[in-house]
Tab-separated table of C-alpha atoms and ligand atoms in Angstrom:
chain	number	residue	atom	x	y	z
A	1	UNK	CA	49.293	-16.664	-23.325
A	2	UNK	CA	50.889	-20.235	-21.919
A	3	UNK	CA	50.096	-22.244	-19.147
A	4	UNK	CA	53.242	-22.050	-16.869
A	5	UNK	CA	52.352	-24.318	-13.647
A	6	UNK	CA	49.738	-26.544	-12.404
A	7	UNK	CA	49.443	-26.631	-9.186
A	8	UNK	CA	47.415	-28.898	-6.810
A	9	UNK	CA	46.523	-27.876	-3.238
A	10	UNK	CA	44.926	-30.546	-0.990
A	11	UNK	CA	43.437	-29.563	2.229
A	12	UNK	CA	41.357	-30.905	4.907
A	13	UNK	CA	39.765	-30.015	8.105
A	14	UNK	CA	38.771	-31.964	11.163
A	15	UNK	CA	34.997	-31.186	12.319
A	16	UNK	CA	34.020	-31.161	15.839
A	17	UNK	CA	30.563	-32.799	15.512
A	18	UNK	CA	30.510	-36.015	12.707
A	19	UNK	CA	27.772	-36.332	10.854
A	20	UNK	CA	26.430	-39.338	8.490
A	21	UNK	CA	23.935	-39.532	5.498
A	22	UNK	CA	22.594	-42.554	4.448
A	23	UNK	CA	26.070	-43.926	2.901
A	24	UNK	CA	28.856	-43.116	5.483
A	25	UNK	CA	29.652	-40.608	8.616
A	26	UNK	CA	32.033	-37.519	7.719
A	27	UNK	CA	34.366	-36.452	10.521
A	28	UNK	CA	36.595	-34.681	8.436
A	29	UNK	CA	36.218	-32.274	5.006
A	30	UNK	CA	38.496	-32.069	2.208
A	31	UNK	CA	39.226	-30.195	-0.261
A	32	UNK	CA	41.465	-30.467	-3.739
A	33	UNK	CA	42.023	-27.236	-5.423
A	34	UNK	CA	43.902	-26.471	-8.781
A	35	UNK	CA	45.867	-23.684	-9.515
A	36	UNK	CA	46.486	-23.022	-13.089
A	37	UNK	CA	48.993	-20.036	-13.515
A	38	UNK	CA	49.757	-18.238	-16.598
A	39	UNK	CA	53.174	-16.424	-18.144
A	40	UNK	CA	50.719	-13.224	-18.480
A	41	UNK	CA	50.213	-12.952	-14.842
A	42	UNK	CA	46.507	-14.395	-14.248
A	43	UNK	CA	46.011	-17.168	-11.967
A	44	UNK	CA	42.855	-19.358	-12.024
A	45	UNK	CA	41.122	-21.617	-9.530
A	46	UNK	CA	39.423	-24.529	-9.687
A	47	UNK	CA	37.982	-27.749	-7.639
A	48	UNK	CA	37.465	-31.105	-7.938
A	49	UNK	CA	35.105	-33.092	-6.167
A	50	UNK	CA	35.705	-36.459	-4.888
A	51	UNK	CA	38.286	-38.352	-3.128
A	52	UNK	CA	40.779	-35.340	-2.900
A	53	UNK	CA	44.453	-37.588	-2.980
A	54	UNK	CA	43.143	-39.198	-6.028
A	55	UNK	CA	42.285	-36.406	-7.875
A	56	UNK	CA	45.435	-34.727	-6.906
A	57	UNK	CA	47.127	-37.514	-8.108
A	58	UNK	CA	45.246	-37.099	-11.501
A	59	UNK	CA	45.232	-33.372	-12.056
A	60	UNK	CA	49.076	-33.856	-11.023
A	61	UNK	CA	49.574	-36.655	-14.646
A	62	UNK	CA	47.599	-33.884	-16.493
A	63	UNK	CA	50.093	-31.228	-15.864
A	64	UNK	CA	52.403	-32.187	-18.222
A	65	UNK	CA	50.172	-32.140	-21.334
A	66	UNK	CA	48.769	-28.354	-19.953
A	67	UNK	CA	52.168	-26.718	-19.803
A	68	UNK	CA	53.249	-24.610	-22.510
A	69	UNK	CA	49.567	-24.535	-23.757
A	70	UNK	CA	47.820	-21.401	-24.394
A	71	UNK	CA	44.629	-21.232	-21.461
A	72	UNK	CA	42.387	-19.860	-24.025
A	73	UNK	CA	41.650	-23.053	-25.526
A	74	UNK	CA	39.472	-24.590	-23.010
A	75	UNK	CA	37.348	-27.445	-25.771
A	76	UNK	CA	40.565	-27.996	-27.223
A	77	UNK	CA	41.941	-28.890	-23.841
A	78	UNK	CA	39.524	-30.744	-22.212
A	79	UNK	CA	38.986	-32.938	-26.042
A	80	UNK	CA	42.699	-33.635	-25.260
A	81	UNK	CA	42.684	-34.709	-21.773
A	82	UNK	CA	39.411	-36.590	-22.056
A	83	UNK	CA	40.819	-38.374	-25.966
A	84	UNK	CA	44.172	-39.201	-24.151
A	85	UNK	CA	42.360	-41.094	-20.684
A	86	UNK	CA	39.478	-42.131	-22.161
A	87	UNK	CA	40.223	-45.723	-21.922
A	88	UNK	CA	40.681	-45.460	-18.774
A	89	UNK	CA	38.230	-42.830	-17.619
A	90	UNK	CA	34.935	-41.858	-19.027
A	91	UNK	CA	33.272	-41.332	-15.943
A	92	UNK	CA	34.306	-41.020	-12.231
A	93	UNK	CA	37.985	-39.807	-11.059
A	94	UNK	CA	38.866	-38.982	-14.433
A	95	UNK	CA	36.382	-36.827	-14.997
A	96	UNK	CA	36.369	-34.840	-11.559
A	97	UNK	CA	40.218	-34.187	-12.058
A	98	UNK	CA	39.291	-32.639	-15.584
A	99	UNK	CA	36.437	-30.737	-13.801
A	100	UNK	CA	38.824	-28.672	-11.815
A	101	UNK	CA	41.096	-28.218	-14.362
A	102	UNK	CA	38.499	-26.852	-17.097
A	103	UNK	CA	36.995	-24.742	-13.775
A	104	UNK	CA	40.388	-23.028	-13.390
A	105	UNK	CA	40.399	-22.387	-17.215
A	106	UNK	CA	37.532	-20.316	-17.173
A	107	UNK	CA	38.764	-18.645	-14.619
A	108	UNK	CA	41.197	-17.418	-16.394
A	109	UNK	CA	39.470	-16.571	-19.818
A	110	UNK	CA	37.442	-14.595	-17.319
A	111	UNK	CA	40.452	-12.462	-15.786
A	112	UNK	CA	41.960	-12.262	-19.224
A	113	UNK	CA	38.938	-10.415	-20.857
A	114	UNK	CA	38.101	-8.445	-17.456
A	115	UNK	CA	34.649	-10.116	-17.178
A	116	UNK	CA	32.353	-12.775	-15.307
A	117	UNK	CA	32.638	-16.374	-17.021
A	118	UNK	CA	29.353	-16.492	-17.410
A	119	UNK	CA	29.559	-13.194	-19.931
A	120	UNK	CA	31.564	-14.831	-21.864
A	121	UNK	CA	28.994	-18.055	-22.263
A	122	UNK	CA	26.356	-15.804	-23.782
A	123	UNK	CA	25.549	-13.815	-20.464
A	124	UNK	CA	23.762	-13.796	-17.201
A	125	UNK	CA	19.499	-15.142	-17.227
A	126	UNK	CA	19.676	-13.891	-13.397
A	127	UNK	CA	21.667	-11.730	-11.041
A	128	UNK	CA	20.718	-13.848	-8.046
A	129	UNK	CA	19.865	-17.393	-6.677
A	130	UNK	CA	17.013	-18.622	-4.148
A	131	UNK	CA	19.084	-21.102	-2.275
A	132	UNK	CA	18.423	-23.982	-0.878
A	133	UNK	CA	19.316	-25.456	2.487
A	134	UNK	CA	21.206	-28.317	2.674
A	135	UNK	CA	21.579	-30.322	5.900
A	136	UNK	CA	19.370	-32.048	8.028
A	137	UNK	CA	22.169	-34.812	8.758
A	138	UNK	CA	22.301	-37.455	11.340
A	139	UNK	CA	24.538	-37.381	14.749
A	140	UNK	CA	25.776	-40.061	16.493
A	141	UNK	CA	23.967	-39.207	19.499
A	142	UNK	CA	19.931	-37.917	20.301
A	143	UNK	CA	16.257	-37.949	18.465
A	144	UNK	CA	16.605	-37.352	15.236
A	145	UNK	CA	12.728	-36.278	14.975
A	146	UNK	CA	14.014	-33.936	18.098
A	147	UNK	CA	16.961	-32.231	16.686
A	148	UNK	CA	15.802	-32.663	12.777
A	149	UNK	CA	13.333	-30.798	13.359
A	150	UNK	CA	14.731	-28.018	15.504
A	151	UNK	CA	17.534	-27.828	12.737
A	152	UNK	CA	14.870	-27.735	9.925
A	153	UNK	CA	12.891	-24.499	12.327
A	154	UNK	CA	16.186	-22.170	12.251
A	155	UNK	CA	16.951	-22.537	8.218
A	156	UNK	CA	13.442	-21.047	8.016
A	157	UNK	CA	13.923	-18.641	10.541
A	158	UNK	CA	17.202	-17.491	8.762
A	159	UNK	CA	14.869	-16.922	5.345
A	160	UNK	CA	15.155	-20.265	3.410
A	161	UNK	CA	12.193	-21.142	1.580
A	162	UNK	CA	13.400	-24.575	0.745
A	163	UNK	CA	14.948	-27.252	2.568
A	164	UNK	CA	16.036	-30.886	1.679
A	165	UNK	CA	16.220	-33.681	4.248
A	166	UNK	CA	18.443	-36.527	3.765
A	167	UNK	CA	16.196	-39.798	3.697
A	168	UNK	CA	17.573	-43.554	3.109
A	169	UNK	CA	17.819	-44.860	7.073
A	170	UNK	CA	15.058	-47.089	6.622
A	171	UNK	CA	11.497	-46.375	5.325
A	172	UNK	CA	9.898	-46.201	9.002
A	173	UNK	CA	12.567	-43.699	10.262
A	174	UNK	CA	12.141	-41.871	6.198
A	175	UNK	CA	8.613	-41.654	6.960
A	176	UNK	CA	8.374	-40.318	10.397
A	177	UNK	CA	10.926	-37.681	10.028
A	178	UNK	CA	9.685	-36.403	6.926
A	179	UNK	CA	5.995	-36.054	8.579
A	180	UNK	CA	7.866	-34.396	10.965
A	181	UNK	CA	9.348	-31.947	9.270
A	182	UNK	CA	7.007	-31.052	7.113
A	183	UNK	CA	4.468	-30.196	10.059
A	184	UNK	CA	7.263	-28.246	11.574
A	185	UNK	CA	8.242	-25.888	8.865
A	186	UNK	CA	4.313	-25.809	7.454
A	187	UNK	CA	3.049	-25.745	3.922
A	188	UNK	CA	4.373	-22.815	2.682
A	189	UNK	CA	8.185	-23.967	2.945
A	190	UNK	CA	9.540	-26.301	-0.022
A	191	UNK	CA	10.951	-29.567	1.361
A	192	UNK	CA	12.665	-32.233	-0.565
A	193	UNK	CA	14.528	-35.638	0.403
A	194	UNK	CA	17.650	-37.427	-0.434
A	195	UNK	CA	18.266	-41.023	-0.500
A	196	UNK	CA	21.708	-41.147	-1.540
A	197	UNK	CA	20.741	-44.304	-3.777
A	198	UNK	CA	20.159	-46.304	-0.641
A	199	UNK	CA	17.305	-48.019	-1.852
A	200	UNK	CA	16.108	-50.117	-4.872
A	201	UNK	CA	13.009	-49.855	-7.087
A	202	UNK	CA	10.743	-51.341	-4.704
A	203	UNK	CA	11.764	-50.072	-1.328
A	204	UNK	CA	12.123	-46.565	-3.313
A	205	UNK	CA	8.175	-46.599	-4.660
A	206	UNK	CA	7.119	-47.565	-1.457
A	207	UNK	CA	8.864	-44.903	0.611
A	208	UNK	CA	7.996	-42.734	-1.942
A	209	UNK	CA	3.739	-43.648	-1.917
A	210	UNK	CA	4.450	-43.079	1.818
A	211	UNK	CA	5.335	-39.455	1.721
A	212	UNK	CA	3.723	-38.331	-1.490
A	213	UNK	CA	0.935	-36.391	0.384
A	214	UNK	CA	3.862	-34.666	2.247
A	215	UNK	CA	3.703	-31.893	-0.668
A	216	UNK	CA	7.442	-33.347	-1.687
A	217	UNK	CA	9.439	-30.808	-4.300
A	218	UNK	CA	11.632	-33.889	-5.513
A	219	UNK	CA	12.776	-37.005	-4.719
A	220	UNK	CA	16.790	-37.453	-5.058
A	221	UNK	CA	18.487	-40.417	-5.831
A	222	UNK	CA	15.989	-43.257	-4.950
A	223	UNK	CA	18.239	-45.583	-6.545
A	224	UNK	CA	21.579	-46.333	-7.506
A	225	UNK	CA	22.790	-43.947	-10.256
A	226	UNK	CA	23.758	-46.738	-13.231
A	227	UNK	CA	19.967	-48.482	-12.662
A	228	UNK	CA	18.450	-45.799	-15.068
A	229	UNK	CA	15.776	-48.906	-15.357
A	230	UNK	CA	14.952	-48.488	-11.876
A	231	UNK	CA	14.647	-44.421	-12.283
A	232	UNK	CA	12.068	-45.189	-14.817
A	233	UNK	CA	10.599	-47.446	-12.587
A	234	UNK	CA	10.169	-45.493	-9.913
A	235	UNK	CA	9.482	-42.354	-11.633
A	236	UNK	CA	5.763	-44.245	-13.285
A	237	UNK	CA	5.141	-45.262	-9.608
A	238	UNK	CA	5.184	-41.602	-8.346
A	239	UNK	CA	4.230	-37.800	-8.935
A	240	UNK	CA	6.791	-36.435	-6.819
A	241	UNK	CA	9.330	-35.221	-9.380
A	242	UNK	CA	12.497	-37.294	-9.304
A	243	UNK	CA	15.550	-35.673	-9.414
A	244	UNK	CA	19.402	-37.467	-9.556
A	245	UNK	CA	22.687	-36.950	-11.595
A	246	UNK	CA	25.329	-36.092	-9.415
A	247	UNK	CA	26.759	-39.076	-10.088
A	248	UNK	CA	26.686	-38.829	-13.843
A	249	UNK	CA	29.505	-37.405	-15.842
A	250	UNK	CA	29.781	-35.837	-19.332
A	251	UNK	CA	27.205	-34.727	-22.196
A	252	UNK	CA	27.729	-38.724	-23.163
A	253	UNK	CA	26.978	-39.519	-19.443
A	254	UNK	CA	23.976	-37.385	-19.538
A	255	UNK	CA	23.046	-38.239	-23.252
A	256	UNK	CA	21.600	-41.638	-21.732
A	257	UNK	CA	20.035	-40.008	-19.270
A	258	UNK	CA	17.934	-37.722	-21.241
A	259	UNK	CA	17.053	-39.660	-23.798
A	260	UNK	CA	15.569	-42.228	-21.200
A	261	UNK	CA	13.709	-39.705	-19.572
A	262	UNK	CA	15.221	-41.350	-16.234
A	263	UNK	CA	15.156	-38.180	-14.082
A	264	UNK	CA	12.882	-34.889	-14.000
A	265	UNK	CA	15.548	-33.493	-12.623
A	266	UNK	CA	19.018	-33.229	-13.398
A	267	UNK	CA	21.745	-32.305	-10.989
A	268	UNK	CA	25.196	-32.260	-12.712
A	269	UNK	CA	28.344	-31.000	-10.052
A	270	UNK	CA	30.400	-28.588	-12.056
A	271	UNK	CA	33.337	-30.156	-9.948
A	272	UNK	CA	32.324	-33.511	-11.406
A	273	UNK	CA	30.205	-33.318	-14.431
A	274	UNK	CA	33.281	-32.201	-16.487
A	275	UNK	CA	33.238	-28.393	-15.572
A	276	UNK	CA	31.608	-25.363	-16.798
A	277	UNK	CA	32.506	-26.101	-20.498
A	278	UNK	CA	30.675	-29.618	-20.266
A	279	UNK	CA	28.024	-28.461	-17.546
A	280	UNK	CA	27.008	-25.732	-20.217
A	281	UNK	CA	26.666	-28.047	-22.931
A	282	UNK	CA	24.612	-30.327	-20.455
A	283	UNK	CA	22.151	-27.882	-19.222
A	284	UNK	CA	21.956	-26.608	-22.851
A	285	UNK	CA	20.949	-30.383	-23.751
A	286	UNK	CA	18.196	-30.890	-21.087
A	287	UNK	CA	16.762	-27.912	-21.991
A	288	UNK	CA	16.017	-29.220	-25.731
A	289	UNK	CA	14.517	-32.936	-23.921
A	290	UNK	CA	12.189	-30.520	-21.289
A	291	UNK	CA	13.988	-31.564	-18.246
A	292	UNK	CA	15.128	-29.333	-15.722
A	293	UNK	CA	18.530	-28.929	-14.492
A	294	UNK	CA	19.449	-28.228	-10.576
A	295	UNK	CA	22.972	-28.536	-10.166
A	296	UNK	CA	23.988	-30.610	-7.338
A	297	UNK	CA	26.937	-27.951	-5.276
A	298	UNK	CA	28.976	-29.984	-2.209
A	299	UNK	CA	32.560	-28.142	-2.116
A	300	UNK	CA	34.154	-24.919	-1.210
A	301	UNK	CA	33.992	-21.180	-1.915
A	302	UNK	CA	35.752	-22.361	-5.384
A	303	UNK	CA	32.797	-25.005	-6.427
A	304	UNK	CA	30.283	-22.505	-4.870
A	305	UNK	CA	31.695	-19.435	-6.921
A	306	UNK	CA	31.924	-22.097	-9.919
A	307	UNK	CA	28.094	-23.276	-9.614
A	308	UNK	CA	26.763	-19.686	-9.720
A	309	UNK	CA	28.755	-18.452	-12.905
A	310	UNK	CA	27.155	-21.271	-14.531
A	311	UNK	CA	23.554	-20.925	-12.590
A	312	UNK	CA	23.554	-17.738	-13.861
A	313	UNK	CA	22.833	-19.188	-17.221
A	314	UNK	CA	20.508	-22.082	-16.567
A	315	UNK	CA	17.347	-21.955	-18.100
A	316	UNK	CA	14.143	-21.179	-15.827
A	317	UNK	CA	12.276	-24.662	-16.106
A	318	UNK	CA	9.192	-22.648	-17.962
A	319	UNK	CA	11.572	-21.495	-20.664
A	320	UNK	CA	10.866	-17.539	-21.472
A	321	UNK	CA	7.219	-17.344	-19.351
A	322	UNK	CA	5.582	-15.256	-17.418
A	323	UNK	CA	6.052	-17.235	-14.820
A	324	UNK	CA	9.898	-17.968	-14.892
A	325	UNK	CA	10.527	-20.923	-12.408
A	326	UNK	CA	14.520	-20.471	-11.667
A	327	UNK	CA	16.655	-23.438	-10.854
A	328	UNK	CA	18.010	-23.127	-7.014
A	329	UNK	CA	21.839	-23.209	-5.409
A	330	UNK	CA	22.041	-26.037	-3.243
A	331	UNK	CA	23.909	-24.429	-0.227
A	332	UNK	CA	25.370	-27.027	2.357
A	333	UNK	CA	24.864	-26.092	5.409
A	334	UNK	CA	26.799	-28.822	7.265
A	335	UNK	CA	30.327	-27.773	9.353
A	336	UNK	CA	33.151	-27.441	6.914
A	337	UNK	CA	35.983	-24.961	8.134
A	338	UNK	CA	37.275	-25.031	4.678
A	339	UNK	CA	34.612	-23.504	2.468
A	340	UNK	CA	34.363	-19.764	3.485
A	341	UNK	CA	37.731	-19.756	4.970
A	342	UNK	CA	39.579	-19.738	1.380
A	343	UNK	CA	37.454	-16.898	0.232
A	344	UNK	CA	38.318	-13.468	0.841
A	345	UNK	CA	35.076	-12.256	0.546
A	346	UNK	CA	32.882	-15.281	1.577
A	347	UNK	CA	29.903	-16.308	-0.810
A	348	UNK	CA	26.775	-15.917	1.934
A	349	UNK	CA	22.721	-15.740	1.716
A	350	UNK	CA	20.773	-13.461	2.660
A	351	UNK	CA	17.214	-14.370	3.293
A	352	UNK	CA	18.157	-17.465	1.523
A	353	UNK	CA	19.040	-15.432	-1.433
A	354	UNK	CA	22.622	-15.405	-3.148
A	355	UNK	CA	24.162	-13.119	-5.319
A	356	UNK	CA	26.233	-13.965	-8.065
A	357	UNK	CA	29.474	-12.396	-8.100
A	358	UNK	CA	30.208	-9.768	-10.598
A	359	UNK	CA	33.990	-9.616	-10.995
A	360	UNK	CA	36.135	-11.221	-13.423
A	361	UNK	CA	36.432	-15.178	-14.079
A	362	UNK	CA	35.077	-17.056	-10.864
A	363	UNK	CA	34.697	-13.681	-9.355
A	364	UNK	CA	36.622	-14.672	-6.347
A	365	UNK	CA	39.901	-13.921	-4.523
A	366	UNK	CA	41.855	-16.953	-2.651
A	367	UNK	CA	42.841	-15.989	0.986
A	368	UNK	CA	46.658	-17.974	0.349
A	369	UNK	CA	46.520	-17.738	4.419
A	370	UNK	CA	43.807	-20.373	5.183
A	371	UNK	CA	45.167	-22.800	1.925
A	372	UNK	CA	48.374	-22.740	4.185
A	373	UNK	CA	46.346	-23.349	7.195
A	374	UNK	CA	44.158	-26.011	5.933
A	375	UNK	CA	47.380	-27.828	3.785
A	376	UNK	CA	47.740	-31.547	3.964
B	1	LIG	CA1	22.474	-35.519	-3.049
């Protein structure tokens, strides 16, 4: 089998209500899809995350060097792409546009042998995913302790049991909504906060000694993600678990990570991280150092369908227990016309559950319709 096309697909959406975390507003969603098809018929998908014209641009210069190669070979591949960039690229854009690629890969080995990518990783730990929800953004208009809070009230009413709040607008706003929230959903619902790295060290312990008796799950991104210094830092200051990583790249990025013991958590993007070949080896590696991996999901049906082949094979943090404690989707909740729209059948929860999808590769089908709809 050969590699006959690469093809990039950049899309975007306009929303009709912007909406900011601690970094920037968002009043439009992208999208950058890759489309690897093969001279045996199979077609597979993939995503990159990140700024979507340069990773087009990227995945676009790696075309060349895929054509004429057989799909199979996904290490080979990705040792290739990463050996012949990697002066230029061991982390960031680089490493997003190989993400997609190696995604759309595995899609393929997955069609070729008529089973799930995850199957062909060593098989499925779980059939299904708690999710969590995602959202709890800012507007550009009203109370945020008014309409946080009535946000946070329906994700529990539609069956989530955990819910993450984006933090990092100051510590007196941090502190009030959180309190907030938490007495609105009660004890019983899971709730962590994201900072976005907003903060340093010292701003980060003290927001952090201000909510701690808030029942916190984790703590994401306190600080900037190359301050690993400041991780540790904050991490002796605190007992809510810290979790970060979606800004990290690679089993080299990671390496450094783990062997700091920076993070409790670690959330790798599969449309970042270097794919499902390199998010594998990562979760494989955290496993081995005791930390838990969480995978850190912001994308469409493609990254969605992409997260749970490879959340199907996460290890529960209380490796092979009686008490198995599984890792969760992260399921964005914010407007994005994009990310079910592709999908023929759309990836939903129920109850705040998701099922993995059974069917070969990714185990999705593109609707061609919306990528036409949605094209740049
Ligand atoms: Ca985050």
């Amino acid at each position: 089998m050969k590699i006959i096309q690469v093809n990039t697909h950049l899309l975007s959406a306009k929303l009709t209500t912007p909406f900011a975390y601690s970094r920037a507003w968002y009043d439009t969603r992208t999208a950058m899809l890759v489309e690897i098809v093969t001279d045996e018929g199979h077609t597979g998908w993939g995503e990159c995350y990140g700024p979507a014209k340069m990773t087009k641009a990227i995945v676009d210069e790696f075309a060349a060097l895929l054509i004429g190669r057989d799909p199979l070979n996904t290490d080979y591949l990705w040792q290739q792409l990463y050996a012949r960039f990697r002066d230029h690229g061991q982390k960031g854009l680089l490493i997003q546009a190989l993400s997609g690629v190696d995604i759309a890969l595995w899609d393929i080995r997955g069609k070729h042998f008529n089973v799930p990518a995850y199957q062909l990783l060593g098989g499925a730990l779980r059939s299904e995913v708690q999710a969590y929800a995602t959202g709890l953004y800012r507007r550009d208009s009203g109370d945020p302790l008014s309409y946080l809070t009535g946000e946070a009230e329906n994700y529990v009413a539609e069956g989530f049991r955990a819910i993450k709040l984006k933090v990092g607008f100051g510590i007196a706003q941090d502190r009030a909504v959180t309190q907030a929230i938490r007495n609105a959903i009660g004890e019983d619902i899971a709730l962590m906060i994201d900072a976005n790295h907003a903060y340093d060290a010292v701003s980060a312990i003290r927001l952090g000694r201000e909510v701690e008796a808030l029942d916190i799950s984790w703590f994401e991104e306190p600080v900037p993600p190359e301050d690993l210094q400041g991780y540790q830092a904050v991490k002796a200051a605190l007992t809510i678990p810290l979790a970060g990583g979606e800004c990290e790249f690679t089993r080299m990025g990671f390496r450094d990570v783990l062997t700091q013991r920076a993070m409790d958590i670690i959330q790798p993007d599969i449309c970042s991280a270097g794919g499902l070949s390199e998010c594998k080896k990562i979760s494989d590696m955290a496993l081995a150092f005791g930390i838990r991996t969480n995978p850190h999901v912001w994308g469409s049906g493609i990254g969605i369908a992409a997260s749970l082949q490879w959340i199907a094979m996460v290890p529960d943090h209380t490796p092979v227990s009686l008490t198995p404690s599984a890792p969760l989707l992260e399921f964005d909740r914010t407007e994005h016309p994009i990310r079910q729209a592709i999908l023929q059948q759309p990836i939903e929860h129920k109850n705040g559950v998701v099922t993995i999808p059974q069917g070969p590769g990714l185990g999705i089908d593109i609707n061609r319709d919306a990528l036409s709809f949605f094209k740049v």
